[in-house]
């Protein structure tokens, strides 16, 4: 079953209230879109590894809501833990 806003809030130990649901819904949609675009056809919303990557990306966005010069750039604009989870399913376009 794909992730819901409540799933993400509970996994990140946030209060489940109206305010937190609204902004986490935005982060969940954005994170899911980023992971799906990164993996292409290999994306599976039911795969636990992909779900964990989405949750970690939501957490990253909540802690880093603005562009900062201190954010590490790895060429993918994804945090290293997220990339580590997705690398098994990622196939570059050019080899």
mmCIF file of N, CA, C and O in Angstrom:
data_model
loop_
_atom_site.group_PDB
_atom_site.id
_atom_site.type_symbol
_atom_site.label_atom_id
_atom_site.label_comp_id
_atom_site.label_asym_id
_atom_site.label_seq_id
_atom_site.Cartn_x
_atom_site.Cartn_y
_atom_site.Cartn_z
ATOM 1 N N UNK A 1 0.838 -1.178 0.000
ATOM 2 C CA UNK A 1 0.000 0.000 0.000
ATOM 3 C C UNK A 1 0.887 1.247 0.000
ATOM 4 O O UNK A 1 1.832 1.330 0.788
ATOM 5 N N UNK A 2 0.626 2.215 -0.883
ATOM 6 C CA UNK A 2 1.435 3.438 -0.917
ATOM 7 C C UNK A 2 1.346 4.224 0.387
ATOM 8 O O UNK A 2 0.403 4.073 1.164
ATOM 9 N N UNK A 3 2.330 5.070 0.596
ATOM 10 C CA UNK A 3 2.381 5.877 1.810
ATOM 11 C C UNK A 3 1.251 6.896 1.866
ATOM 12 O O UNK A 3 0.867 7.458 0.847
ATOM 13 N N UNK A 4 0.763 7.133 3.069
ATOM 14 C CA UNK A 4 -0.208 8.203 3.299
ATOM 15 C C UNK A 4 0.474 9.276 4.143
ATOM 16 O O UNK A 4 1.550 9.056 4.707
ATOM 17 N N UNK A 5 -0.156 10.414 4.242
ATOM 18 C CA UNK A 5 0.385 11.508 5.060
ATOM 19 C C UNK A 5 0.502 11.059 6.509
ATOM 20 O O UNK A 5 1.507 11.334 7.170
ATOM 21 N N UNK A 6 -0.492 10.351 7.011
ATOM 22 C CA UNK A 6 -0.438 9.864 8.396
ATOM 23 C C UNK A 6 0.733 8.919 8.607
ATOM 24 O O UNK A 6 1.378 8.959 9.656
ATOM 25 N N UNK A 7 1.018 8.050 7.626
ATOM 26 C CA UNK A 7 2.164 7.141 7.727
ATOM 27 C C UNK A 7 3.454 7.933 7.924
ATOM 28 O O UNK A 7 4.261 7.612 8.788
ATOM 29 N N UNK A 8 3.634 8.953 7.094
ATOM 30 C CA UNK A 8 4.862 9.744 7.149
ATOM 31 C C UNK A 8 4.954 10.487 8.482
ATOM 32 O O UNK A 8 6.004 10.503 9.126
ATOM 33 N N UNK A 9 3.851 11.101 8.907
ATOM 34 C CA UNK A 9 3.858 11.831 10.176
ATOM 35 C C UNK A 9 4.194 10.916 11.347
ATOM 36 O O UNK A 9 4.978 11.281 12.225
ATOM 37 N N UNK A 10 3.637 9.723 11.347
ATOM 38 C CA UNK A 10 3.911 8.782 12.434
ATOM 39 C C UNK A 10 5.350 8.280 12.396
ATOM 40 O O UNK A 10 6.004 8.169 13.436
ATOM 41 N N UNK A 11 5.864 7.991 11.203
ATOM 42 C CA UNK A 11 7.244 7.500 11.090
ATOM 43 C C UNK A 11 8.253 8.572 11.509
ATOM 44 O O UNK A 11 9.295 8.267 12.063
ATOM 45 N N UNK A 12 7.932 9.836 11.231
ATOM 46 C CA UNK A 12 8.837 10.929 11.600
ATOM 47 C C UNK A 12 8.532 11.486 12.989
ATOM 48 O O UNK A 12 9.149 12.446 13.427
ATOM 49 N N UNK A 13 7.544 10.879 13.673
ATOM 50 C CA UNK A 13 7.170 11.233 15.043
ATOM 51 C C UNK A 13 6.689 12.676 15.181
ATOM 52 O O UNK A 13 7.047 13.381 16.108
ATOM 53 N N UNK A 14 5.868 13.098 14.211
ATOM 54 C CA UNK A 14 5.212 14.402 14.277
ATOM 55 C C UNK A 14 3.793 14.197 14.798
ATOM 56 O O UNK A 14 3.220 13.121 14.666
ATOM 57 N N UNK A 15 3.232 15.256 15.367
ATOM 58 C CA UNK A 15 1.835 15.209 15.774
ATOM 59 C C UNK A 15 0.959 15.144 14.526
ATOM 60 O O UNK A 15 1.225 15.803 13.534
ATOM 61 N N UNK A 16 -0.076 14.337 14.612
ATOM 62 C CA UNK A 16 -1.014 14.230 13.494
ATOM 63 C C UNK A 16 -2.137 15.229 13.761
ATOM 64 O O UNK A 16 -3.100 14.936 14.434
ATOM 65 N N UNK A 17 -1.965 16.449 13.249
ATOM 66 C CA UNK A 17 -2.999 17.469 13.356
ATOM 67 C C UNK A 17 -3.177 18.143 11.996
ATOM 68 O O UNK A 17 -2.471 17.827 11.044
ATOM 69 N N UNK A 18 -4.106 19.063 11.918
ATOM 70 C CA UNK A 18 -4.456 19.676 10.634
ATOM 71 C C UNK A 18 -3.269 20.417 10.024
ATOM 72 O O UNK A 18 -2.988 20.274 8.824
ATOM 73 N N UNK A 19 -2.554 21.199 10.828
ATOM 74 C CA UNK A 19 -1.427 21.969 10.303
ATOM 75 C C UNK A 19 -0.314 21.066 9.775
ATOM 76 O O UNK A 19 0.203 21.276 8.682
ATOM 77 N N UNK A 20 0.079 20.074 10.560
ATOM 78 C CA UNK A 20 1.160 19.196 10.128
ATOM 79 C C UNK A 20 0.738 18.351 8.921
ATOM 80 O O UNK A 20 1.554 18.053 8.051
ATOM 81 N N UNK A 21 -0.534 17.983 8.848
ATOM 82 C CA UNK A 21 -1.015 17.214 7.698
ATOM 83 C C UNK A 21 -0.912 18.027 6.411
ATOM 84 O O UNK A 21 -0.523 17.498 5.371
ATOM 85 N N UNK A 22 -1.239 19.311 6.491
ATOM 86 C CA UNK A 22 -1.220 20.158 5.292
ATOM 87 C C UNK A 22 0.177 20.275 4.701
ATOM 88 O O UNK A 22 0.384 20.057 3.519
ATOM 89 N N UNK A 23 1.171 20.641 5.535
ATOM 90 C CA UNK A 23 2.510 20.819 4.966
ATOM 91 C C UNK A 23 3.173 19.491 4.667
ATOM 92 O O UNK A 23 3.947 19.388 3.729
ATOM 93 N N UNK A 24 2.872 18.439 5.422
ATOM 94 C CA UNK A 24 3.482 17.147 5.116
ATOM 95 C C UNK A 24 2.897 16.561 3.836
ATOM 96 O O UNK A 24 3.597 15.853 3.114
ATOM 97 N N UNK A 25 1.658 16.864 3.529
ATOM 98 C CA UNK A 25 1.072 16.400 2.271
ATOM 99 C C UNK A 25 1.845 16.988 1.087
ATOM 100 O O UNK A 25 2.139 16.291 0.115
ATOM 101 N N UNK A 26 2.218 18.248 1.203
ATOM 102 C CA UNK A 26 3.022 18.904 0.172
ATOM 103 C C UNK A 26 4.379 18.217 0.022
ATOM 104 O O UNK A 26 4.817 17.892 -1.086
ATOM 105 N N UNK A 27 5.062 17.963 1.151
ATOM 106 C CA UNK A 27 6.369 17.301 1.116
ATOM 107 C C UNK A 27 6.262 15.870 0.599
ATOM 108 O O UNK A 27 7.134 15.400 -0.123
ATOM 109 N N UNK A 28 5.205 15.166 0.966
ATOM 110 C CA UNK A 28 5.018 13.783 0.511
ATOM 111 C C UNK A 28 4.828 13.734 -1.006
ATOM 112 O O UNK A 28 5.447 12.902 -1.679
ATOM 113 N N UNK A 29 4.005 14.618 -1.534
ATOM 114 C CA UNK A 29 3.794 14.649 -2.983
ATOM 115 C C UNK A 29 5.088 14.981 -3.720
ATOM 116 O O UNK A 29 5.426 14.347 -4.722
ATOM 117 N N UNK A 30 5.824 15.968 -3.215
ATOM 118 C CA UNK A 30 7.083 16.369 -3.852
ATOM 119 C C UNK A 30 8.113 15.242 -3.776
ATOM 120 O O UNK A 30 8.782 14.924 -4.761
ATOM 121 N N UNK A 31 8.241 14.609 -2.618
ATOM 122 C CA UNK A 31 9.223 13.537 -2.428
ATOM 123 C C UNK A 31 8.887 12.330 -3.300
ATOM 124 O O UNK A 31 9.783 11.736 -3.904
ATOM 125 N N UNK A 32 7.623 11.980 -3.373
ATOM 126 C CA UNK A 32 7.210 10.856 -4.207
ATOM 127 C C UNK A 32 7.522 11.147 -5.672
ATOM 128 O O UNK A 32 8.039 10.285 -6.387
ATOM 129 N N UNK A 33 7.253 12.361 -6.093
ATOM 130 C CA UNK A 33 7.531 12.738 -7.480
ATOM 131 C C UNK A 33 9.027 12.678 -7.786
ATOM 132 O O UNK A 33 9.430 12.191 -8.850
ATOM 133 N N UNK A 34 9.864 13.138 -6.850
ATOM 134 C CA UNK A 34 11.317 13.125 -7.052
ATOM 135 C C UNK A 34 11.825 11.689 -7.160
ATOM 136 O O UNK A 34 12.597 11.356 -8.061
ATOM 137 N N UNK A 35 11.400 10.828 -6.241
ATOM 138 C CA UNK A 35 11.850 9.433 -6.250
ATOM 139 C C UNK A 35 11.344 8.728 -7.505
ATOM 140 O O UNK A 35 12.090 7.995 -8.159
ATOM 141 N N UNK A 36 10.099 8.979 -7.866
ATOM 142 C CA UNK A 36 9.530 8.348 -9.062
ATOM 143 C C UNK A 36 10.277 8.791 -10.324
ATOM 144 O O UNK A 36 10.585 7.976 -11.191
ATOM 145 N N UNK A 37 10.594 10.072 -10.410
ATOM 146 C CA UNK A 37 11.322 10.563 -11.582
ATOM 147 C C UNK A 37 12.741 9.996 -11.627
ATOM 148 O O UNK A 37 13.250 9.656 -12.686
ATOM 149 N N UNK A 38 13.372 9.868 -10.458
ATOM 150 C CA UNK A 38 14.734 9.342 -10.386
ATOM 151 C C UNK A 38 14.786 7.882 -10.844
ATOM 152 O O UNK A 38 15.713 7.482 -11.539
ATOM 153 N N UNK A 39 13.773 7.094 -10.471
ATOM 154 C CA UNK A 39 13.786 5.657 -10.778
ATOM 155 C C UNK A 39 13.106 5.305 -12.089
ATOM 156 O O UNK A 39 13.352 4.233 -12.651
ATOM 157 N N UNK A 40 12.237 6.161 -12.566
ATOM 158 C CA UNK A 40 11.526 5.874 -13.817
ATOM 159 C C UNK A 40 10.626 4.659 -13.682
ATOM 160 O O UNK A 40 9.861 4.540 -12.722
ATOM 161 N N UNK A 41 10.725 3.731 -14.614
ATOM 162 C CA UNK A 41 9.868 2.539 -14.633
ATOM 163 C C UNK A 41 10.114 1.595 -13.459
ATOM 164 O O UNK A 41 9.276 0.743 -13.170
ATOM 165 N N UNK A 42 11.245 1.728 -12.807
ATOM 166 C CA UNK A 42 11.572 0.835 -11.684
ATOM 167 C C UNK A 42 10.869 1.246 -10.393
ATOM 168 O O UNK A 42 10.930 0.534 -9.399
ATOM 169 N N UNK A 43 10.209 2.414 -10.381
ATOM 170 C CA UNK A 43 9.540 2.884 -9.166
ATOM 171 C C UNK A 43 8.358 1.989 -8.826
ATOM 172 O O UNK A 43 7.554 1.644 -9.680
ATOM 173 N N UNK A 44 8.279 1.619 -7.546
ATOM 174 C CA UNK A 44 7.169 0.816 -7.039
ATOM 175 C C UNK A 44 6.755 1.401 -5.698
ATOM 176 O O UNK A 44 7.493 1.309 -4.717
ATOM 177 N N UNK A 45 5.588 2.018 -5.649
ATOM 178 C CA UNK A 45 5.113 2.694 -4.438
ATOM 179 C C UNK A 45 4.908 1.733 -3.271
ATOM 180 O O UNK A 45 4.808 2.157 -2.130
ATOM 181 N N UNK A 46 4.889 0.445 -3.543
ATOM 182 C CA UNK A 46 4.681 -0.546 -2.493
ATOM 183 C C UNK A 46 5.995 -1.112 -1.947
ATOM 184 O O UNK A 46 5.998 -1.791 -0.933
ATOM 185 N N UNK A 47 7.097 -0.853 -2.617
ATOM 186 C CA UNK A 47 8.392 -1.366 -2.189
ATOM 187 C C UNK A 47 8.852 -0.617 -0.943
ATOM 188 O O UNK A 47 8.890 0.605 -0.921
ATOM 189 N N UNK A 48 9.203 -1.352 0.097
ATOM 190 C CA UNK A 48 9.595 -0.737 1.377
ATOM 191 C C UNK A 48 10.802 0.184 1.228
ATOM 192 O O UNK A 48 10.867 1.229 1.849
ATOM 193 N N UNK A 49 11.746 -0.197 0.388
ATOM 194 C CA UNK A 49 12.938 0.617 0.177
ATOM 195 C C UNK A 49 12.578 1.972 -0.436
ATOM 196 O O UNK A 49 13.099 3.002 -0.051
ATOM 197 N N UNK A 50 11.660 1.962 -1.379
ATOM 198 C CA UNK A 50 11.228 3.197 -2.025
ATOM 199 C C UNK A 50 10.417 4.053 -1.045
ATOM 200 O O UNK A 50 10.555 5.273 -1.024
ATOM 201 N N UNK A 51 9.601 3.405 -0.218
ATOM 202 C CA UNK A 51 8.844 4.132 0.787
ATOM 203 C C UNK A 51 9.777 4.792 1.804
ATOM 204 O O UNK A 51 9.572 5.950 2.182
ATOM 205 N N UNK A 52 10.808 4.066 2.239
ATOM 206 C CA UNK A 52 11.763 4.638 3.187
ATOM 207 C C UNK A 52 12.498 5.821 2.571
ATOM 208 O O UNK A 52 12.719 6.839 3.227
ATOM 209 N N UNK A 53 12.856 5.717 1.293
ATOM 210 C CA UNK A 53 13.517 6.834 0.608
ATOM 211 C C UNK A 53 12.604 8.059 0.584
ATOM 212 O O UNK A 53 13.062 9.189 0.803
ATOM 213 N N UNK A 54 11.324 7.858 0.360
ATOM 214 C CA UNK A 54 10.371 8.963 0.343
ATOM 215 C C UNK A 54 10.257 9.591 1.729
ATOM 216 O O UNK A 54 10.266 10.815 1.873
ATOM 217 N N UNK A 55 10.174 8.756 2.761
ATOM 218 C CA UNK A 55 10.092 9.277 4.135
ATOM 219 C C UNK A 55 11.354 10.066 4.486
ATOM 220 O O UNK A 55 11.276 11.158 5.053
ATOM 221 N N UNK A 56 12.528 9.529 4.141
ATOM 222 C CA UNK A 56 13.780 10.242 4.414
ATOM 223 C C UNK A 56 13.847 11.562 3.662
ATOM 224 O O UNK A 56 14.350 12.561 4.187
ATOM 225 N N UNK A 57 13.332 11.582 2.463
ATOM 226 C CA UNK A 57 13.316 12.813 1.680
ATOM 227 C C UNK A 57 12.349 13.827 2.294
ATOM 228 O O UNK A 57 12.652 15.021 2.340
ATOM 229 N N UNK A 58 11.218 13.369 2.792
ATOM 230 C CA UNK A 58 10.292 14.262 3.510
ATOM 231 C C UNK A 58 10.975 14.867 4.728
ATOM 232 O O UNK A 58 10.856 16.068 4.991
ATOM 233 N N UNK A 59 11.690 14.030 5.471
ATOM 234 C CA UNK A 59 12.402 14.527 6.651
ATOM 235 C C UNK A 59 13.467 15.545 6.244
ATOM 236 O O UNK A 59 13.635 16.581 6.878
ATOM 237 N N UNK A 60 14.178 15.267 5.166
ATOM 238 C CA UNK A 60 15.202 16.181 4.675
ATOM 239 C C UNK A 60 14.589 17.534 4.312
ATOM 240 O O UNK A 60 15.122 18.580 4.657
ATOM 241 N N UNK A 61 13.450 17.508 3.624
ATOM 242 C CA UNK A 61 12.794 18.753 3.229
ATOM 243 C C UNK A 61 12.285 19.538 4.440
ATOM 244 O O UNK A 61 12.307 20.762 4.428
ATOM 245 N N UNK A 62 11.816 18.849 5.472
ATOM 246 C CA UNK A 62 11.334 19.568 6.654
ATOM 247 C C UNK A 62 12.483 20.218 7.412
ATOM 248 O O UNK A 62 12.318 21.274 7.994
ATOM 249 N N UNK A 63 13.647 19.596 7.379
ATOM 250 C CA UNK A 63 14.808 20.153 8.090
ATOM 251 C C UNK A 63 15.591 21.151 7.245
ATOM 252 O O UNK A 63 16.354 21.946 7.784
ATOM 253 N N UNK A 64 15.442 21.116 5.934
ATOM 254 C CA UNK A 64 16.151 22.017 5.017
ATOM 255 C C UNK A 64 15.156 22.651 4.052
ATOM 256 O O UNK A 64 15.188 22.371 2.853
ATOM 257 N N UNK A 65 14.269 23.518 4.551
ATOM 258 C CA UNK A 65 13.213 24.048 3.680
ATOM 259 C C UNK A 65 13.676 25.086 2.662
ATOM 260 O O UNK A 65 12.948 25.389 1.729
ATOM 261 N N UNK A 66 14.878 25.622 2.831
ATOM 262 C CA UNK A 66 15.354 26.641 1.893
ATOM 263 C C UNK A 66 16.669 26.210 1.277
ATOM 264 O O UNK A 66 17.376 25.363 1.809
ATOM 265 N N UNK A 67 16.992 26.796 0.151
ATOM 266 C CA UNK A 67 18.268 26.526 -0.491
ATOM 267 C C UNK A 67 19.355 27.202 0.335
ATOM 268 O O UNK A 67 19.262 28.371 0.665
ATOM 269 N N UNK A 68 20.369 26.450 0.655
ATOM 270 C CA UNK A 68 21.444 26.942 1.507
ATOM 271 C C UNK A 68 22.773 26.580 0.866
ATOM 272 O O UNK A 68 22.921 25.515 0.291
ATOM 273 N N UNK A 69 23.743 27.455 0.994
ATOM 274 C CA UNK A 69 25.060 27.176 0.418
ATOM 275 C C UNK A 69 25.724 25.978 1.077
ATOM 276 O O UNK A 69 26.595 25.356 0.501
ATOM 277 N N UNK A 70 25.292 25.628 2.276
ATOM 278 C CA UNK A 70 25.904 24.521 2.992
ATOM 279 C C UNK A 70 25.383 23.148 2.591
ATOM 280 O O UNK A 70 25.910 22.133 3.011
ATOM 281 N N UNK A 71 24.349 23.098 1.770
ATOM 282 C CA UNK A 71 23.789 21.810 1.361
ATOM 283 C C UNK A 71 24.743 21.134 0.387
ATOM 284 O O UNK A 71 25.176 21.731 -0.591
ATOM 285 N N UNK A 72 25.064 19.901 0.677
ATOM 286 C CA UNK A 72 25.990 19.148 -0.156
ATOM 287 C C UNK A 72 25.338 18.803 -1.495
ATOM 288 O O UNK A 72 24.204 18.356 -1.553
ATOM 289 N N UNK A 73 26.063 19.015 -2.566
ATOM 290 C CA UNK A 73 25.551 18.718 -3.898
ATOM 291 C C UNK A 73 26.278 17.491 -4.435
ATOM 292 O O UNK A 73 27.482 17.499 -4.596
ATOM 293 N N UNK A 74 25.527 16.433 -4.704
ATOM 294 C CA UNK A 74 26.117 15.207 -5.231
ATOM 295 C C UNK A 74 25.785 15.018 -6.704
ATOM 296 O O UNK A 74 25.960 13.947 -7.239
ATOM 297 N N UNK A 75 25.274 16.055 -7.336
ATOM 298 C CA UNK A 75 24.921 15.959 -8.742
ATOM 299 C C UNK A 75 23.489 15.506 -8.975
ATOM 300 O O UNK A 75 22.929 15.721 -10.033
ATOM 301 N N UNK A 76 22.880 14.847 -7.988
ATOM 302 C CA UNK A 76 21.499 14.396 -8.106
ATOM 303 C C UNK A 76 20.554 15.261 -7.279
ATOM 304 O O UNK A 76 19.367 15.152 -7.388
ATOM 305 N N UNK A 77 21.097 16.078 -6.408
ATOM 306 C CA UNK A 77 20.315 16.899 -5.489
ATOM 307 C C UNK A 77 19.456 16.045 -4.569
ATOM 308 O O UNK A 77 18.360 16.427 -4.194
ATOM 309 N N UNK A 78 19.948 14.855 -4.261
ATOM 310 C CA UNK A 78 19.305 13.964 -3.305
ATOM 311 C C UNK A 78 20.284 13.685 -2.175
ATOM 312 O O UNK A 78 21.485 13.526 -2.422
ATOM 313 N N UNK A 79 19.794 13.600 -0.945
ATOM 314 C CA UNK A 79 20.682 13.261 0.172
ATOM 315 C C UNK A 79 21.293 11.867 -0.017
ATOM 316 O O UNK A 79 20.672 10.981 -0.617
ATOM 317 N N UNK A 80 22.489 11.683 0.494
ATOM 318 C CA UNK A 80 23.193 10.406 0.330
ATOM 319 C C UNK A 80 22.403 9.191 0.839
ATOM 320 O O UNK A 80 22.395 8.165 0.165
ATOM 321 N N UNK A 81 21.728 9.259 2.014
ATOM 322 C CA UNK A 81 20.964 8.083 2.448
ATOM 323 C C UNK A 81 19.850 7.700 1.467
ATOM 324 O O UNK A 81 19.580 6.524 1.264
ATOM 325 N N UNK A 82 19.239 8.693 0.840
ATOM 326 C CA UNK A 82 18.182 8.417 -0.143
ATOM 327 C C UNK A 82 18.788 7.754 -1.373
ATOM 328 O O UNK A 82 18.269 6.761 -1.875
ATOM 329 N N UNK A 83 19.906 8.286 -1.840
ATOM 330 C CA UNK A 83 20.578 7.682 -3.000
ATOM 331 C C UNK A 83 21.010 6.253 -2.712
ATOM 332 O O UNK A 83 20.908 5.381 -3.573
ATOM 333 N N UNK A 84 21.506 6.010 -1.503
ATOM 334 C CA UNK A 84 21.945 4.657 -1.145
ATOM 335 C C UNK A 84 20.787 3.666 -1.232
ATOM 336 O O UNK A 84 20.968 2.531 -1.674
ATOM 337 N N UNK A 85 19.600 4.096 -0.834
ATOM 338 C CA UNK A 85 18.428 3.214 -0.917
ATOM 339 C C UNK A 85 17.976 2.984 -2.353
ATOM 340 O O UNK A 85 17.497 1.909 -2.709
ATOM 341 N N UNK A 86 18.138 4.001 -3.190
ATOM 342 C CA UNK A 86 17.618 3.915 -4.554
ATOM 343 C C UNK A 86 18.607 3.355 -5.564
ATOM 344 O O UNK A 86 18.208 2.967 -6.665
ATOM 345 N N UNK A 87 19.888 3.299 -5.229
ATOM 346 C CA UNK A 87 20.909 2.887 -6.198
ATOM 347 C C UNK A 87 20.697 1.491 -6.763
ATOM 348 O O UNK A 87 21.044 1.236 -7.908
ATOM 349 N N UNK A 88 20.121 0.583 -5.990
ATOM 350 C CA UNK A 88 19.902 -0.774 -6.503
ATOM 351 C C UNK A 88 18.933 -0.805 -7.667
ATOM 352 O O UNK A 88 18.991 -1.672 -8.515
ATOM 353 N N UNK A 89 18.017 0.169 -7.705
ATOM 354 C CA UNK A 89 16.996 0.190 -8.747
ATOM 355 C C UNK A 89 17.248 1.242 -9.801
ATOM 356 O O UNK A 89 16.503 1.325 -10.775
ATOM 357 N N UNK A 90 18.267 2.064 -9.620
ATOM 358 C CA UNK A 90 18.529 3.155 -10.552
ATOM 359 C C UNK A 90 19.372 2.660 -11.725
ATOM 360 O O UNK A 90 20.382 2.014 -11.540
ATOM 361 N N UNK A 91 18.939 2.965 -12.935
ATOM 362 C CA UNK A 91 19.684 2.639 -14.140
ATOM 363 C C UNK A 91 19.894 3.936 -14.897
ATOM 364 O O UNK A 91 18.932 4.572 -15.331
ATOM 365 N N UNK A 92 21.166 4.362 -15.074
ATOM 366 C CA UNK A 92 21.392 5.615 -15.801
ATOM 367 C C UNK A 92 20.953 5.491 -17.255
ATOM 368 O O UNK A 92 20.926 4.404 -17.832
ATOM 369 N N UNK A 93 20.605 6.631 -17.843
ATOM 370 C CA UNK A 93 20.163 6.627 -19.245
ATOM 371 C C UNK A 93 21.286 6.252 -20.199
ATOM 372 O O UNK A 93 21.069 5.626 -21.216
ATOM 373 N N UNK A 94 22.512 6.665 -19.874
ATOM 374 C CA UNK A 94 23.662 6.395 -20.740
ATOM 375 C C UNK A 94 24.658 5.570 -19.950
ATOM 376 O O UNK A 94 24.991 5.883 -18.829
ATOM 377 N N UNK A 95 25.134 4.513 -20.571
ATOM 378 C CA UNK A 95 26.127 3.666 -19.875
ATOM 379 C C UNK A 95 27.407 3.637 -20.661
ATOM 380 O O UNK A 95 27.475 3.739 -21.807
#
